[in-house]
Coordinates of C-alpha atoms (C1' of nucleotides) in Angstrom, one line a residue:
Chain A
X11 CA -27.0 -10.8 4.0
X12 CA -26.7 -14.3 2.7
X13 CA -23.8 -16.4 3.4
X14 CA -20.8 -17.0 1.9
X15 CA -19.5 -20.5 0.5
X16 CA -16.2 -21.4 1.9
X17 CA -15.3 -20.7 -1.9
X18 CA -17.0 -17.7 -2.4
X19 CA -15.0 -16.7 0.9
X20 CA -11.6 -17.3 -0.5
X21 CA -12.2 -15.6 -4.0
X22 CA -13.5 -12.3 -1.6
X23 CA -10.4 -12.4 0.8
X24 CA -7.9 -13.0 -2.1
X25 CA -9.4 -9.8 -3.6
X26 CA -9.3 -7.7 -0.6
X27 CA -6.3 -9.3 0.2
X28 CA -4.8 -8.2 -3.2
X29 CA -6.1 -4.1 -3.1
X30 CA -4.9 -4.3 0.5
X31 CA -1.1 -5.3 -0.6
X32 CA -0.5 -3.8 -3.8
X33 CA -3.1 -0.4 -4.0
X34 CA -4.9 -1.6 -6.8
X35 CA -8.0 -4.8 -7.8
X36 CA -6.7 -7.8 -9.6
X37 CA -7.8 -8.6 -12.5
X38 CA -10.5 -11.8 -13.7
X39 CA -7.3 -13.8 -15.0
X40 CA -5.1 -12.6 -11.8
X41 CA -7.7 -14.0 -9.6
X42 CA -8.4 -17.6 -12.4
X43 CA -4.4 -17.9 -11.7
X44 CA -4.3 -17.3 -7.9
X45 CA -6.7 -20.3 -7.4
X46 CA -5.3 -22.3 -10.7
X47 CA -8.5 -22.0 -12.3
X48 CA -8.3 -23.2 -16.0
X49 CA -11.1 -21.1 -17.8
X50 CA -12.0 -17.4 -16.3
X51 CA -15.8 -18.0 -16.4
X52 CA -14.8 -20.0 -12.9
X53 CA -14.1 -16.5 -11.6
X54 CA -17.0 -15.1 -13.2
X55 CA -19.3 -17.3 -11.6
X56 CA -17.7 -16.2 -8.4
X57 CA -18.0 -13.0 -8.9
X58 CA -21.8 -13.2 -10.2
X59 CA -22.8 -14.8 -6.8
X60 CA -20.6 -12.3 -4.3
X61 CA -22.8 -9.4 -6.5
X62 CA -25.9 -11.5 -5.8
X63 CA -25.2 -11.8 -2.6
X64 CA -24.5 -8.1 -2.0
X65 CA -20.8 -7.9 -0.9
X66 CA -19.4 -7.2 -4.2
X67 CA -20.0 -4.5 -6.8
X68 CA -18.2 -4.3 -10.3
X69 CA -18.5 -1.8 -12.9
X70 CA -19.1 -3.9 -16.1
X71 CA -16.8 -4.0 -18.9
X72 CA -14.5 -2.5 -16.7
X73 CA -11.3 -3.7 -15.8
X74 CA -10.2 -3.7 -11.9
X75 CA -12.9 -1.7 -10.6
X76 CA -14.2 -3.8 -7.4
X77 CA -16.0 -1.9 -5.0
X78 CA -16.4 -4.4 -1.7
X79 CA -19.0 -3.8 1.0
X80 CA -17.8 -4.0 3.9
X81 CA -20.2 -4.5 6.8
X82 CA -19.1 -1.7 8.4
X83 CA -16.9 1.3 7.7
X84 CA -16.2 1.1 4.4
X85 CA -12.4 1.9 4.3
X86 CA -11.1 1.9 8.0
X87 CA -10.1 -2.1 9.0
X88 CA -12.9 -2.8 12.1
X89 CA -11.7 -2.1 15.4
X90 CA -11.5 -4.4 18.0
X91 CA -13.4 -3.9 20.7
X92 CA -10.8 -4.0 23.6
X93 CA -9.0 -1.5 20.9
X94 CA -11.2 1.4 21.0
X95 CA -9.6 3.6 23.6
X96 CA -6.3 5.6 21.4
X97 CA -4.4 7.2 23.5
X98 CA -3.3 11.0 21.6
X99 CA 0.0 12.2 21.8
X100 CA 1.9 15.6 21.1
X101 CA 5.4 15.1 20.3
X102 CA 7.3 17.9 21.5
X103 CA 11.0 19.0 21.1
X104 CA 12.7 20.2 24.2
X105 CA 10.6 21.2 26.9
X106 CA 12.1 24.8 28.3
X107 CA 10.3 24.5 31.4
X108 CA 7.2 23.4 33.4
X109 CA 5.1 20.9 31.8
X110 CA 4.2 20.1 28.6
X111 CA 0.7 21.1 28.3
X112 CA 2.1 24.6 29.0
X113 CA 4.3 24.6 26.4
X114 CA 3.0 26.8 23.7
X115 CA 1.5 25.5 20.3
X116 CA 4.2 26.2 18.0
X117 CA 6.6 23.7 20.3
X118 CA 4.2 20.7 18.8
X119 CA 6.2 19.1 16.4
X120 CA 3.5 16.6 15.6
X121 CA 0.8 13.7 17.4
X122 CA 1.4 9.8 17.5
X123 CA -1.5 8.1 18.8
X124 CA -0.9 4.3 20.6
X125 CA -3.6 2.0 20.9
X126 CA -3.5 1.0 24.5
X127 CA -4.0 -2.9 24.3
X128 CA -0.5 -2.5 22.2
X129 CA 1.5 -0.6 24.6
X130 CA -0.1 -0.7 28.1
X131 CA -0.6 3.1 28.8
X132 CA -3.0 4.4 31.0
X133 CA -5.4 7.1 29.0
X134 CA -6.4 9.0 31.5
X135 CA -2.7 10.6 32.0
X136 CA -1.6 13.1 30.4
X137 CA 0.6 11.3 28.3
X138 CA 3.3 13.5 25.8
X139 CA 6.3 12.0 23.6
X140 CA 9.5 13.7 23.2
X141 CA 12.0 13.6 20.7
X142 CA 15.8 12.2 22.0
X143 CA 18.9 14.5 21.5
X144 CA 22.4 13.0 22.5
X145 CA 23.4 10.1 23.3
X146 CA 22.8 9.6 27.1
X147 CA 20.5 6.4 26.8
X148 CA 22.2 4.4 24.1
X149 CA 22.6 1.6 26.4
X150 CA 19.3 1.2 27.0
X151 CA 18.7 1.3 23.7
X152 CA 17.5 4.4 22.9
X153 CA 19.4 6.6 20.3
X154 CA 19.1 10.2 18.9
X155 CA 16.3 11.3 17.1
X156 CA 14.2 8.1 18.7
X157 CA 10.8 9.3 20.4
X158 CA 9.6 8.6 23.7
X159 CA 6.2 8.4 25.0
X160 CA 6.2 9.6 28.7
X161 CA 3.5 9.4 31.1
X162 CA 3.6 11.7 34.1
X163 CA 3.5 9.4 37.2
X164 CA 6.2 8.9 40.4
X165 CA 9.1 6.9 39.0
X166 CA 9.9 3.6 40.8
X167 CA 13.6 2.3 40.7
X168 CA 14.8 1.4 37.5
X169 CA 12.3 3.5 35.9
X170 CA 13.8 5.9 32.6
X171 CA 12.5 9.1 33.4
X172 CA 11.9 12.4 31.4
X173 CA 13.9 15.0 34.2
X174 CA 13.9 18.5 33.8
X175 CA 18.1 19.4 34.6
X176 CA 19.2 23.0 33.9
X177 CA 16.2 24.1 32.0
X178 CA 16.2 21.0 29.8
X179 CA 14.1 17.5 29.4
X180 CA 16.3 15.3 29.5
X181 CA 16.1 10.9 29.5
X182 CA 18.1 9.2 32.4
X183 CA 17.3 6.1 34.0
X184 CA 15.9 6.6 38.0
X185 CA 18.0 4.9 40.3
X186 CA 16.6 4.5 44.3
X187 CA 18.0 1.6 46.2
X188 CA 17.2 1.1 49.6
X189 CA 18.2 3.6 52.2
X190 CA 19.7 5.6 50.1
X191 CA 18.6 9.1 48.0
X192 CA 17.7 8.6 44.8
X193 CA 19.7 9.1 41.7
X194 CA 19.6 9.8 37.9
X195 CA 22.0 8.0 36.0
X196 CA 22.7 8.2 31.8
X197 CA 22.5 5.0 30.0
X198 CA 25.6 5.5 28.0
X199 CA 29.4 4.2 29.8
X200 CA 31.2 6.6 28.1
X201 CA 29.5 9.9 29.4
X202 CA 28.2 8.1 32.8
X203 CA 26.8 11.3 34.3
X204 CA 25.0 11.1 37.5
X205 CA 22.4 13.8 38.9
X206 CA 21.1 14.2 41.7
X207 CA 17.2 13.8 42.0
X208 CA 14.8 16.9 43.0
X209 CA 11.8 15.3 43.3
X210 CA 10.2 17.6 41.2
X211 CA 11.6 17.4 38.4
X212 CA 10.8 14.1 37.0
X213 CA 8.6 14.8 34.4
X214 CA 6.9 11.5 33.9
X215 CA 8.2 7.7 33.8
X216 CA 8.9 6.3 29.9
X217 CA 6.5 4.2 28.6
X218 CA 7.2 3.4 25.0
X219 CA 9.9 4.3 22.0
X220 CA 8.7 4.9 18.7
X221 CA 11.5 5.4 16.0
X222 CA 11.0 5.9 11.9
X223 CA 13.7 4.4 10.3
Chain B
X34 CA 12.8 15.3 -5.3
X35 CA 12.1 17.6 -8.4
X36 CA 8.9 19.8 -8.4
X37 CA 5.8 19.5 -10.5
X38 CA 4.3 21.5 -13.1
X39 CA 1.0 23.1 -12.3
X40 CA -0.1 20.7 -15.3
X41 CA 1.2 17.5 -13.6
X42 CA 0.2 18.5 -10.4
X43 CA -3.2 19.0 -11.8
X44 CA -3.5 15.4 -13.0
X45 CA -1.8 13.9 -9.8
X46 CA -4.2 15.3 -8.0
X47 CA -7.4 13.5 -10.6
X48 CA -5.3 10.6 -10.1
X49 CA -5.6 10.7 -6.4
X50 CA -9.1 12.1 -6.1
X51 CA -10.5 9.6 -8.2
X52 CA -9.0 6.7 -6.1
X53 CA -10.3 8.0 -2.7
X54 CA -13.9 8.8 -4.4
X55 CA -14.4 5.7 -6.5
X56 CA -12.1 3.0 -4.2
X57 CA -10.5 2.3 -8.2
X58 CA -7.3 3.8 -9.5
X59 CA -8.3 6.1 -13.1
X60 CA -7.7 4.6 -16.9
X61 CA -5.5 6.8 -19.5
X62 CA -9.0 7.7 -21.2
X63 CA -10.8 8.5 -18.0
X64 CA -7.8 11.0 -17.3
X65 CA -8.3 11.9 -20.8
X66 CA -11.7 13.1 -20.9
X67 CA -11.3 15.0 -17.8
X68 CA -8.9 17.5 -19.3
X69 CA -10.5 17.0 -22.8
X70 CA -7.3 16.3 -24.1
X71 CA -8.0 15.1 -27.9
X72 CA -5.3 12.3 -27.7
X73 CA -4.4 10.0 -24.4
X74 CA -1.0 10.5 -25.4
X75 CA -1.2 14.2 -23.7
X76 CA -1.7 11.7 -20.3
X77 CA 0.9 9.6 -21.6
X78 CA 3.5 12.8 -21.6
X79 CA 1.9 13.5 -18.1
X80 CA 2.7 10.4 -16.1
X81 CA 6.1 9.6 -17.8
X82 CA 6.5 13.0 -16.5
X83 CA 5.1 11.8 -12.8
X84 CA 7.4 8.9 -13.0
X85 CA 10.0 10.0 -13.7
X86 CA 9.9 12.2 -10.9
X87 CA 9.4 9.3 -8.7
X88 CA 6.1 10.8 -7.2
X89 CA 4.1 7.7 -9.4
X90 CA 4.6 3.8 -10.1
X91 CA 2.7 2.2 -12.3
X92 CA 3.0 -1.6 -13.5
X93 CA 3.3 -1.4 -17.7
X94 CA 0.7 -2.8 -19.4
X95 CA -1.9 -3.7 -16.8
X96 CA -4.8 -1.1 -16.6
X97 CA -5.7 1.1 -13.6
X98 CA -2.4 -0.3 -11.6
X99 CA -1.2 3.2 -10.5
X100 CA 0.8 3.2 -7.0
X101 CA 1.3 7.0 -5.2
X102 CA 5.1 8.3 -3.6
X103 CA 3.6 10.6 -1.6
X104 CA 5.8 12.7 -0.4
X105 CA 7.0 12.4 3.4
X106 CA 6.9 16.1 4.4
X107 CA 3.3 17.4 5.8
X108 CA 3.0 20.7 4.1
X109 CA 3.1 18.4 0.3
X110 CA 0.3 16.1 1.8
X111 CA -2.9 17.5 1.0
X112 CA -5.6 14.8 0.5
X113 CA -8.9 15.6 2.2
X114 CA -9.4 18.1 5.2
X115 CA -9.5 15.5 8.0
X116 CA -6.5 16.7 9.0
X117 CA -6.2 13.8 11.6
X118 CA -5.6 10.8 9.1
X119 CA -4.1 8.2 11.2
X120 CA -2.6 5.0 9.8
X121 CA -4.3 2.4 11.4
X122 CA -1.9 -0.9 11.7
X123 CA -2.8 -4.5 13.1
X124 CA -0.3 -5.8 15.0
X125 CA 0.6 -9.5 14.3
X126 CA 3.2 -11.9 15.9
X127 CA 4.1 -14.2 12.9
X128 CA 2.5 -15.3 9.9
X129 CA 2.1 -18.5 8.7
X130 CA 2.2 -20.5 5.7
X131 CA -0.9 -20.5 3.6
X132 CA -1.1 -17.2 2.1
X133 CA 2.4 -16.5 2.7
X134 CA 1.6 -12.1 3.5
X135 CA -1.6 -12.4 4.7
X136 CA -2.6 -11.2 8.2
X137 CA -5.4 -13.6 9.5
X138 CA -7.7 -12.5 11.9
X139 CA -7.0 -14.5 14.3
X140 CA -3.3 -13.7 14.1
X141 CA -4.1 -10.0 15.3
X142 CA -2.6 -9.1 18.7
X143 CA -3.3 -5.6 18.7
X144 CA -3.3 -2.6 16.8
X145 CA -1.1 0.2 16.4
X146 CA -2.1 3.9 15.4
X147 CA 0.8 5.9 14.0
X148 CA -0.1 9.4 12.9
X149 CA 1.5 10.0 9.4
X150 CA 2.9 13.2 9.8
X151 CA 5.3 12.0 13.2
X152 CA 6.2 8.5 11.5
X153 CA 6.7 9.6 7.8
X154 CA 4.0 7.5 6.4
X155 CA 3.2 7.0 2.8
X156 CA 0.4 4.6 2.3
X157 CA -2.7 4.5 4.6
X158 CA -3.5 1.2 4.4
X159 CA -1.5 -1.9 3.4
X160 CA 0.9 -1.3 6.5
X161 CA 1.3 -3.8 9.2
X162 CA 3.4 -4.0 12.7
X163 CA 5.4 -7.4 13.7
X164 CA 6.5 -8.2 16.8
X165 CA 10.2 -9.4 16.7
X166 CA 11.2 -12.4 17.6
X167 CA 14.6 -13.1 18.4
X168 CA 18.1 -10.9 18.4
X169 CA 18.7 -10.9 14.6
X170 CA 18.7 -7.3 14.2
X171 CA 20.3 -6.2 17.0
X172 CA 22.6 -4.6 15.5
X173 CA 20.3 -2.2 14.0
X174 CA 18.9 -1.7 17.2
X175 CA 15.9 -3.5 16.5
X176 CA 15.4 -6.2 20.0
X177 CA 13.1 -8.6 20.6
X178 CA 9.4 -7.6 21.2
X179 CA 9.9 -4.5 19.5
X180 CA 7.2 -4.1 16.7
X181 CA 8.5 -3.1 13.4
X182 CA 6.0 -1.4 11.4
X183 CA 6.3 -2.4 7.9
X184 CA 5.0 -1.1 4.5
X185 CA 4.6 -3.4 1.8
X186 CA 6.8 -2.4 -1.2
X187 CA 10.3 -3.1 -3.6
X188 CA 13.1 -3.1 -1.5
X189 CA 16.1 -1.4 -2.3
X190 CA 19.7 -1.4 -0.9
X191 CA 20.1 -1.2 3.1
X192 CA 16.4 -1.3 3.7
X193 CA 15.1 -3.5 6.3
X194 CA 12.8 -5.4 5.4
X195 CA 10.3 -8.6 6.3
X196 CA 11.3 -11.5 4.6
X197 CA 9.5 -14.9 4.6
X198 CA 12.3 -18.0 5.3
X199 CA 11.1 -21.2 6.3
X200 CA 7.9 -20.5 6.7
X201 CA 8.5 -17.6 8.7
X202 CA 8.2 -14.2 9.1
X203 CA 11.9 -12.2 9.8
X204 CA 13.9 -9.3 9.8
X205 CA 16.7 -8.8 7.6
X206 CA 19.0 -6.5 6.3
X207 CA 18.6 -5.7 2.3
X208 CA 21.9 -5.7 0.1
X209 CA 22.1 -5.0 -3.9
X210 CA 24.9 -4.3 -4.9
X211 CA 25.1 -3.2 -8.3
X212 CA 26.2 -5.9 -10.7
X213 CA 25.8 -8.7 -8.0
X214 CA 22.7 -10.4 -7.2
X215 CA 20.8 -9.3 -4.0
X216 CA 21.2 -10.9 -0.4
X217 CA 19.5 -10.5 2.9
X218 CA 21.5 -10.0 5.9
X219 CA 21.0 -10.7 9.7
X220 CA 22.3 -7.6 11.6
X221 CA 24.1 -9.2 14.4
X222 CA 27.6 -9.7 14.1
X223 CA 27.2 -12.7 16.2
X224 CA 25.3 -14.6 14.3
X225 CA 25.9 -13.6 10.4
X226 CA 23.7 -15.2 8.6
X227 CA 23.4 -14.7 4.7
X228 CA 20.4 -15.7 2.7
X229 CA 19.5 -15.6 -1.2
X230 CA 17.0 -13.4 -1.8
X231 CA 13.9 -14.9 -3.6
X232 CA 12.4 -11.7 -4.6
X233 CA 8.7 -13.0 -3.7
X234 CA 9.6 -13.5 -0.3
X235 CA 10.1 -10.3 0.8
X236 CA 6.9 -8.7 2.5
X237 CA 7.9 -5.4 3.0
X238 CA 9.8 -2.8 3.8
X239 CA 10.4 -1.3 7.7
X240 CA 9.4 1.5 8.4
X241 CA 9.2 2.2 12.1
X242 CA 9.6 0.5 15.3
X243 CA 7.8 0.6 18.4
X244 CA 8.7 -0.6 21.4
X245 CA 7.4 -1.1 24.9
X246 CA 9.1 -0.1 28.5
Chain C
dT280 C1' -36.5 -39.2 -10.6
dG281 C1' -36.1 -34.7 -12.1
dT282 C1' -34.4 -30.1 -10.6
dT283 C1' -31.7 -26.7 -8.6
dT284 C1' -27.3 -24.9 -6.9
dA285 C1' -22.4 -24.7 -6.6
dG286 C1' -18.3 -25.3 -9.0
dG287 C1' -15.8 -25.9 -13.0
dT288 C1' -13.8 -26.5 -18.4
dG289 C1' -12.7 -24.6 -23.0
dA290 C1' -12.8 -21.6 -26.5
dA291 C1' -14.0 -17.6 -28.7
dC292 C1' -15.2 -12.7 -28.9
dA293 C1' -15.4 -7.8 -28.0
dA294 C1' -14.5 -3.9 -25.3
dT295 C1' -11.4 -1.6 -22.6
dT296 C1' -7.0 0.1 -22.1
dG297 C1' -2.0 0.9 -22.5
dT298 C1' 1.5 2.1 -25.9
dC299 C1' 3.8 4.2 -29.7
dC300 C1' 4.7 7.0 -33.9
dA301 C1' 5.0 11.3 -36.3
dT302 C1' 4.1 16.3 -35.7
dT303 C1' 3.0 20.9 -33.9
dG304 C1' 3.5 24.8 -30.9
dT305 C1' 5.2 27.6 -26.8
dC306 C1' 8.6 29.3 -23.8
dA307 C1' 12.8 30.0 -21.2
dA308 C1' 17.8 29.2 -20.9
dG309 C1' 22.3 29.2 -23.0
Chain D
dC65 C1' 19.4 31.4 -32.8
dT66 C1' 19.4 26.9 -31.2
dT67 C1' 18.3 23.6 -27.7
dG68 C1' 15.6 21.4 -24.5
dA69 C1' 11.6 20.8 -21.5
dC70 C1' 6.7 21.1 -21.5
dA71 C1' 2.1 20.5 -23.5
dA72 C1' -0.7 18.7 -26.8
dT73 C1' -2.8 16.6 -31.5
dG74 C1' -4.2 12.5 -34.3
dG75 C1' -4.1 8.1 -35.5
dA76 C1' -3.0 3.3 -35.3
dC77 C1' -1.9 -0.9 -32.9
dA78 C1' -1.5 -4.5 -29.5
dA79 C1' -2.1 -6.2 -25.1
dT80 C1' -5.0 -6.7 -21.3
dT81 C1' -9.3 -7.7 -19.7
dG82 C1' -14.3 -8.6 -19.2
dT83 C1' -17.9 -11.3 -21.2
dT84 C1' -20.5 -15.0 -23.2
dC85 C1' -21.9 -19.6 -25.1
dA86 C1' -22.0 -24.5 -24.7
dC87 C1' -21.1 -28.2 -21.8
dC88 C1' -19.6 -30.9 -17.7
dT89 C1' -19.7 -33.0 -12.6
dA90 C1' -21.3 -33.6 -8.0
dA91 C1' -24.1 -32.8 -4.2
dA92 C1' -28.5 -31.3 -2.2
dC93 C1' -33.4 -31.6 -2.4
dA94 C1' -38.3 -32.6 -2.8

DNA sequence: TGTTTAGGTGAACAATTGTCCATTGTCAAG
DNA sequence: CTTGACAATGGACAATTGTTCACCTAAACA
């Protein structure tokens, strides 16, 4: 492919720039006014060299209709490299018992994927993200209906952990000072509950909070 | 939200198809012809009928400028069978002045992959995540590094949304009232600030955050 | 020096495209 | 029986939008 003019650059980015913020092409006289042109054949000429040069097809006469060749995938922004590796998520409810990859497939209640470079997870784990009830972590920020992306690995002090107490997952923050057992606390003074800690029950160590607002 | 005809849901669906098979949103006549209606007012009828159910936006006047409310809930979603559509985000810290919304390439820290039916996505493109900066939003539980994913659109009352002021990219809180001119709002009761909203400079509207452990 | 290429002005033109008016018919609810 | 929502016809109009012609400047080039 031929190169682009630093010009012929702008006038490309402006309409890619313009689909990618409001759904749709701009217009000839959208783009004339973006760059202050004074006469729209400016942008015509612009436009005749980007289809010359490949990167830009139009469907004459016809008004908005760009179609913009993108050296690779045509629709998907290019990945990064260091980007590549997605980390796949259930989200599940409450988790009755055990682990989350036994839970059933109806106790899905849907998938977040996390790009690791964003986050810092580890892929390889078994990673899962659960859905908070309550308020037992509001002072650590987390609040009801927030999700959580857990990662199953031995909790350090300080650590929020998913625990499994009387049958239920719950969030609490993992507590272990020196010389003493270790402890789960909830984040929240008004309810300041305090458990204590069978090792096996710490489901994983929380990683990440994801909340739709 | 009200329910469609068979009719309207029938030229939805064109409207839609035609956008993800041609990159370019339909004209009135091109909608026409594919029902072989004998007047384009029969399309006319059709999308006041889509608008006013609030499931379509279109600008007046300007041609092919059609903008989709698709709906939040899964089940209503059913664009193509890939089943895994996954609304892929880049991640940027702030955006400078130049082109005021525009995410430059270099700008990109990371990238974020939020799968629709967990964050209640509507668009699957012109989203992007910023990191916040700062303790502005605090009381909206929003805390510094947390990544906001935001979706460019109108703001309306109590949305959150990215604003540019002075040159940079923040969070605020959206007020209209009705009758009084809109403001934008810090949420932190420490540090109330108040700023005039010049309707250009707001970016988008949040949609999610993310944040790190 | 002449020629090509990129970039642009200015004005006019024509096709596309959105919009509106008046009318017709069907069907279900009140 | 009337009313209102839904669906559609037919024609006209106006705004938006793409296209073209003639002409200009500056830099690169051979």
């Amino acid at each position: 492919m031929k190169d682009l003019t630093a010009r012929q650059q702008e006038i490309l980015e402006f309409i890619e720039h313009h689909e990618w913020r409001n759904g749709f092409w701009p217009s000839i006289r959208e783009i004339q006014e973006r760059f202050d042109f004074r006469s729209t054949n400016a942008v015509m000429g612009h436009l005749r060299a980007l289809e010359r040069k490949g990167v830009l097809e139009r469907i004459p006469g016809q008004a908005r209709t760009f179609r913009i060749n993108r050296p690779d995938d045509p629709d998907a922004v290019q990945m990064p490299e260091d980007a590549t590796e997605v980390v796949d998520i259930p989200v599940v409810g409450a988790i009755a018992a055990g682990y989350p990859d036994r839970v059933e497939s109806g106790g899905e209640i849907g998938r977040l994927q996390v790009d690791i470079a964003s986050a810092g997870f580890s892929s390889r784990r078994r990673s899962f993200a659960l859905q908070v009830r309550g308020e037992s972590m509001v002072d650590a920020e987390i609040y009801d209906g927030d999700m959580v992306v857990i990662e199953p690995r031995e909790a350090k002090d300080g650590d929020i952990v998913a625990a499994l107490i009387d049958q239920e997952t719950t969030l609490k923050r993992y507590i272990q000072k020196p010389g003493e057992p270790p402890y789960l606390k909830a984040e929240n003074k008004f309810y300041p509950e305090l458990h204590p800690v069978n090792e096996l029950s710490i489901q994983g160590v929380a990683k990440a909070v994801v909340r739709s607002l």
